[in-house]
PDB file of C-alpha atoms in Angstrom:
ATOM      1  CA  MET A  18      -1.647 -17.706   4.379  1.00  0.00           C
ATOM      2  CA  THR A  19       1.643 -17.919   6.074  1.00  0.00           C
ATOM      3  CA  ALA A  20       2.642 -16.655   9.426  1.00  0.00           C
ATOM      4  CA  TYR A  21       6.463 -15.625   9.485  1.00  0.00           C
ATOM      5  CA  LYS A  22       8.713 -16.225  12.451  1.00  0.00           C
ATOM      6  CA  PRO A  23      11.410 -14.099  13.644  1.00  0.00           C
ATOM      7  CA  GLY A  24      14.465 -14.694  11.591  1.00  0.00           C
ATOM      8  CA  ASP A  25      12.631 -15.830   8.487  1.00  0.00           C
ATOM      9  CA  TYR A  26      13.788 -14.397   5.121  1.00  0.00           C
ATOM     10  CA  VAL A  27      11.203 -12.815   3.103  1.00  0.00           C
ATOM     11  CA  TYR A  28      10.857 -10.712  -0.078  1.00  0.00           C
ATOM     12  CA  ILE A  29       9.531  -7.363   0.366  1.00  0.00           C
ATOM     13  CA  LEU A  30       6.957  -6.493  -2.385  1.00  0.00           C
ATOM     14  CA  ARG A  31       5.921  -3.250  -3.871  1.00  0.00           C
ATOM     15  CA  LYS A  32       2.174  -2.486  -3.955  1.00  0.00           C
ATOM     16  CA  ASP A  33       1.918  -3.683  -7.587  1.00  0.00           C
ATOM     17  CA  GLY A  34       3.450  -7.242  -6.420  1.00  0.00           C
ATOM     18  CA  SER A  35       7.046  -6.694  -7.834  1.00  0.00           C
ATOM     19  CA  VAL A  36       9.777  -7.522  -5.661  1.00  0.00           C
ATOM     20  CA  MET A  37      11.558  -4.425  -4.123  1.00  0.00           C
ATOM     21  CA  THR A  38      14.158  -6.218  -1.924  1.00  0.00           C
ATOM     22  CA  ALA A  39      14.612  -8.880   0.625  1.00  0.00           C
ATOM     23  CA  GLY A  40      14.526  -8.710   4.264  1.00  0.00           C
ATOM     24  CA  ARG A  41      14.563 -10.617   7.542  1.00  0.00           C
ATOM     25  CA  VAL A  42      11.571 -10.761   9.885  1.00  0.00           C
ATOM     26  CA  LYS A  43      12.240  -9.230  13.236  1.00  0.00           C
ATOM     27  CA  ARG A  44       8.812  -9.578  14.994  1.00  0.00           C
ATOM     28  CA  ARG A  45       5.066  -9.705  14.397  1.00  0.00           C
ATOM     29  CA  ARG A  46       3.221  -6.894  15.891  1.00  0.00           C
ATOM     30  CA  PRO A  47      -0.168  -7.320  17.700  1.00  0.00           C
ATOM     31  CA  ASP A  48      -1.958  -5.474  14.826  1.00  0.00           C
ATOM     32  CA  GLY A  49      -0.764  -8.486  12.512  1.00  0.00           C
ATOM     33  CA  ARG A  50       1.931  -6.292  10.748  1.00  0.00           C
ATOM     34  CA  TYR A  51       5.566  -7.356  10.543  1.00  0.00           C
ATOM     35  CA  LYS A  52       8.753  -5.521  11.493  1.00  0.00           C
ATOM     36  CA  VAL A  53      11.218  -6.535   8.731  1.00  0.00           C
ATOM     37  CA  ARG A  54      15.053  -5.487   8.553  1.00  0.00           C
ATOM     38  CA  LYS A  55      15.838  -4.718   5.025  1.00  0.00           C
ATOM     39  CA  ALA A  56      18.847  -6.486   3.459  1.00  0.00           C
ATOM     40  CA  GLY A  57      21.972  -4.556   3.059  1.00  0.00           C
ATOM     41  CA  CYS A  58      21.129  -1.819   5.531  1.00  0.00           C
ATOM     42  CA  ASN A  59      19.875  -1.513   9.096  1.00  0.00           C
ATOM     43  CA  GLN A  60      16.456  -0.023   8.069  1.00  0.00           C
ATOM     44  CA  VAL A  61      13.537  -1.670   9.772  1.00  0.00           C
ATOM     45  CA  VAL A  62      10.035  -1.233   7.982  1.00  0.00           C
ATOM     46  CA  THR A  63       6.709  -2.296   9.244  1.00  0.00           C
ATOM     47  CA  LEU A  64       4.713  -4.031   6.629  1.00  0.00           C
ATOM     48  CA  PRO A  65       1.350  -5.840   6.332  1.00  0.00           C
ATOM     49  CA  ARG A  66       1.232  -9.596   5.546  1.00  0.00           C
ATOM     50  CA  GLU A  67       0.330  -8.937   1.754  1.00  0.00           C
ATOM     51  CA  ARG A  68       3.540  -7.069   1.133  1.00  0.00           C
ATOM     52  CA  LEU A  69       5.817 -10.118   2.057  1.00  0.00           C
ATOM     53  CA  ALA A  70       6.509 -13.315   0.164  1.00  0.00           C
ATOM     54  CA  ILE A  71       8.485 -16.352   1.122  1.00  0.00           C
ATOM     55  CA  HIS A  72      12.192 -16.277   0.267  1.00  0.00           C
ATOM     56  CA  PRO A  73      13.719 -19.486  -0.824  1.00  0.00           C
ATOM     57  CA  GLN A  74      16.971 -18.991   1.039  1.00  0.00           C
ATOM     58  CA  ASN A  75      17.472 -19.013   4.853  1.00  0.00           C
ATOM     59  CA  GLY A  76      20.768 -16.968   5.069  1.00  0.00           C
ATOM     60  CA  TRP A  77      23.045 -14.590   3.298  1.00  0.00           C
TER      61      TRP A  77
END
């Protein structure tokens, strides 16, 4: 189980486990969910740990 830090690049997964898009972690909430800014737009989404996966690159 990975704990992500602010600034980490992650994949945002759909409920079936397929990759929806990439994003960048903004912060971890006290309830354990993460606020993630989606790539290519300014939308910030709140996601549980299971919906994130490690992204191989650290910048775009």
